[in-house]
Amino acid sequence: HTPGFVSESPINRSSGSKVIIAIPVRISESNAPRIISVPKDFATYGLGVKGDTRAEIVFFESDRFFDQVDLKSANCWIQWVNTSTQAKGNSQSVYMDATEEKLLFGWVITEEMTSGAGNIEFAVRWFTTDENGNISYSVSTQKATCSIKSSLDLDIKDL
């Protein structure tokens, strides 16, 4: 349970085989350079296993305000690249929750991200758009790295 977040919130519980892991995103004016602090155990055991499909939701915690902008009202996306397969993409955050000072939000790990064992690099980006759809504000973390662990391949036709 993350202090300050309501215990009834769906993001504070494990659901089925999903694992909830809090990663503090240090993104505040007093704590530059906007790094993602990956906990030691999480760095050791990895973000997932090759071939995982929606088996994990990783939760991030960050400061709610940056540059006097309320990041709860901004679009929040996780940009990622699997360095072994060069697969890359952008994932919209899920399950956003907030206190007066902090945000908690999730990132669903998909088969594209776990397409190959090796490292996955990722960063969190918040942005707002104007009435014409142009970016009016954008702030990002520096990239962080976690591993995708190896496994045996599954071909559903072989079952």
Short mmCIF file of C-alpha atoms in Angstrom, two decimals:
data_model
loop_
_atom_site.label_atom_id
_atom_site.label_comp_id
_atom_site.label_asym_id
_atom_site.label_seq_id
_atom_site.Cartn_x
_atom_site.Cartn_y
_atom_site.Cartn_z
CA HIS A 1 0.00 0.00 0.00
CA THR A 2 1.46 3.36 -1.04
CA PRO A 3 1.08 5.90 1.80
CA GLY A 4 -1.43 8.60 0.92
CA PHE A 5 -3.31 6.60 -1.71
CA VAL A 6 -6.78 5.30 -0.92
CA SER A 7 -6.75 1.60 -0.13
CA GLU A 8 -9.94 1.04 -2.17
CA SER A 9 -8.17 2.14 -5.34
CA PRO A 10 -7.91 -0.68 -7.92
CA ILE A 11 -4.25 0.18 -8.51
CA ASN A 12 -3.22 -0.81 -5.01
CA ARG A 13 -4.10 -4.49 -5.45
CA SER A 14 -2.76 -7.42 -7.42
CA SER A 15 -5.32 -8.70 -9.91
CA GLY A 16 -4.98 -12.25 -11.18
CA SER A 17 -1.40 -12.76 -12.39
CA LYS A 18 -0.63 -9.05 -12.67
CA VAL A 19 2.18 -7.80 -10.46
CA ILE A 20 2.09 -4.27 -9.12
CA ILE A 21 5.49 -2.65 -8.58
CA ALA A 22 6.00 0.95 -7.53
CA ILE A 23 8.89 2.75 -9.21
CA PRO A 24 9.48 6.24 -7.89
CA VAL A 25 9.85 8.68 -10.76
CA ARG A 26 11.96 11.46 -9.35
CA ILE A 27 10.62 14.35 -11.35
CA SER A 28 10.62 17.53 -9.33
CA GLU A 29 12.38 20.85 -9.56
CA SER A 30 14.18 20.09 -6.32
CA ASN A 31 15.39 16.68 -7.51
CA ALA A 32 16.72 17.20 -11.04
CA PRO A 33 17.84 15.47 -13.31
CA ARG A 34 14.44 13.70 -13.59
CA ILE A 35 15.57 10.11 -13.22
CA ILE A 36 13.58 6.92 -12.77
CA SER A 37 14.88 5.18 -9.66
CA VAL A 38 14.48 1.46 -10.38
CA PRO A 39 14.45 -0.59 -7.15
CA LYS A 40 17.32 -3.11 -6.82
CA ASP A 41 15.09 -6.23 -6.79
CA PHE A 42 13.19 -5.00 -9.82
CA ALA A 43 16.44 -4.32 -11.67
CA THR A 44 17.67 -7.83 -10.77
CA TYR A 45 14.53 -9.78 -11.75
CA GLY A 46 13.61 -7.71 -14.78
CA LEU A 47 10.56 -6.07 -16.27
CA GLY A 48 9.19 -9.33 -17.63
CA VAL A 49 10.01 -12.52 -19.46
CA LYS A 50 10.34 -12.97 -23.22
CA GLY A 51 6.90 -13.60 -24.68
CA ASP A 52 4.88 -12.18 -21.78
CA THR A 53 1.58 -10.75 -22.99
CA ARG A 54 -0.13 -8.32 -20.60
CA ALA A 55 1.19 -10.39 -17.67
CA GLU A 56 2.57 -7.38 -15.78
CA ILE A 57 1.47 -3.88 -14.90
CA VAL A 58 4.32 -1.74 -13.60
CA PHE A 59 3.28 1.17 -11.40
CA PHE A 60 5.16 4.44 -11.18
CA GLU A 61 4.98 7.09 -8.49
CA SER A 62 5.91 10.70 -9.26
CA ASP A 63 5.43 14.19 -7.98
CA ARG A 64 2.10 15.58 -9.14
CA PHE A 65 3.35 19.07 -10.02
CA PHE A 66 6.28 20.16 -12.20
CA ASP A 67 6.87 23.71 -13.47
CA GLN A 68 3.62 24.57 -11.64
CA VAL A 69 1.77 22.23 -14.05
CA ASP A 70 -0.59 19.61 -12.59
CA LEU A 71 0.63 16.44 -14.33
CA LYS A 72 -2.61 14.65 -13.42
CA SER A 73 -4.35 16.72 -16.10
CA ALA A 74 -1.60 16.07 -18.70
CA ASN A 75 -1.34 13.15 -21.12
CA CYS A 76 1.02 10.55 -19.65
CA TRP A 77 2.85 8.12 -21.95
CA ILE A 78 5.70 5.67 -21.48
CA GLN A 79 8.12 5.63 -24.43
CA TRP A 80 10.10 2.38 -24.79
CA VAL A 81 12.52 0.42 -26.97
CA ASN A 82 13.55 -3.25 -26.71
CA THR A 83 17.26 -2.98 -27.51
CA SER A 84 17.63 -6.61 -28.61
CA THR A 85 14.82 -6.56 -31.22
CA GLN A 86 14.70 -2.78 -31.85
CA ALA A 87 10.92 -2.93 -31.30
CA LYS A 88 9.77 0.44 -29.96
CA GLY A 89 6.59 2.24 -29.12
CA ASN A 90 4.58 4.52 -26.89
CA SER A 91 2.15 3.25 -24.26
CA GLN A 92 -0.52 5.37 -22.62
CA SER A 93 -0.51 5.12 -18.84
CA VAL A 94 -3.39 3.34 -17.10
CA TYR A 95 -5.06 3.54 -13.68
CA MET A 96 -4.03 7.12 -12.84
CA ASP A 97 -4.60 8.02 -9.19
CA ALA A 98 -3.45 11.08 -7.25
CA THR A 99 -3.06 12.64 -3.84
CA GLU A 100 -2.45 16.35 -3.33
CA GLU A 101 1.28 15.83 -3.95
CA LYS A 102 1.81 12.49 -5.77
CA LEU A 103 0.66 10.56 -8.84
CA LEU A 104 0.45 6.81 -9.21
CA PHE A 105 -0.02 5.36 -12.69
CA GLY A 106 0.48 2.06 -14.49
CA TRP A 107 2.22 0.73 -17.58
CA VAL A 108 0.89 -2.49 -19.15
CA ILE A 109 3.75 -4.68 -20.43
CA THR A 110 2.82 -6.15 -23.82
CA GLU A 111 4.21 -8.79 -26.19
CA GLU A 112 5.90 -6.13 -28.35
CA MET A 113 7.95 -5.02 -25.35
CA THR A 114 8.91 -8.59 -24.45
CA SER A 115 9.59 -9.67 -28.04
CA GLY A 116 13.21 -10.52 -27.22
CA ALA A 117 15.31 -11.17 -24.14
CA GLY A 118 17.73 -8.38 -23.34
CA ASN A 119 17.21 -4.81 -22.21
CA ILE A 120 14.27 -2.47 -22.50
CA GLU A 121 14.83 1.28 -22.22
CA PHE A 122 11.94 3.50 -21.19
CA ALA A 123 11.07 7.05 -20.20
CA VAL A 124 7.89 8.71 -18.95
CA ARG A 125 6.58 11.76 -20.82
CA TRP A 126 3.76 14.12 -19.84
CA PHE A 127 2.38 16.63 -22.32
CA THR A 128 -0.56 18.92 -22.96
CA THR A 129 -1.97 20.13 -26.26
CA ASP A 130 -3.62 23.35 -27.35
CA GLU A 131 -6.98 23.66 -29.13
CA ASN A 132 -5.28 22.87 -32.47
CA GLY A 133 -3.73 19.62 -31.20
CA ASN A 134 -0.19 21.05 -31.00
CA ILE A 135 2.00 20.30 -27.99
CA SER A 136 1.82 23.23 -25.60
CA TYR A 137 3.81 21.68 -22.73
CA SER A 138 6.05 18.61 -22.48
CA VAL A 139 8.31 17.18 -19.77
CA SER A 140 10.10 13.82 -19.69
CA THR A 141 12.24 11.70 -17.44
CA GLN A 142 15.64 10.48 -18.54
CA LYS A 143 15.55 6.94 -19.89
CA ALA A 144 15.90 4.00 -17.54
CA THR A 145 16.86 0.41 -18.37
CA CYS A 146 15.50 -2.94 -17.17
CA SER A 147 15.94 -6.42 -18.51
CA ILE A 148 13.59 -8.81 -20.23
CA LYS A 149 14.55 -12.29 -19.05
CA SER A 150 14.82 -15.27 -21.40
CA SER A 151 12.32 -18.09 -21.67
CA LEU A 152 11.35 -20.86 -24.06
CA ASP A 153 9.39 -19.90 -27.17
CA LEU A 154 5.72 -20.84 -27.40
CA ASP A 155 4.04 -21.67 -30.69
CA ILE A 156 0.34 -22.16 -30.02
CA LYS A 157 0.11 -24.45 -33.10
CA ASP A 158 2.42 -26.94 -31.35
CA LEU A 159 0.01 -27.44 -28.44
#
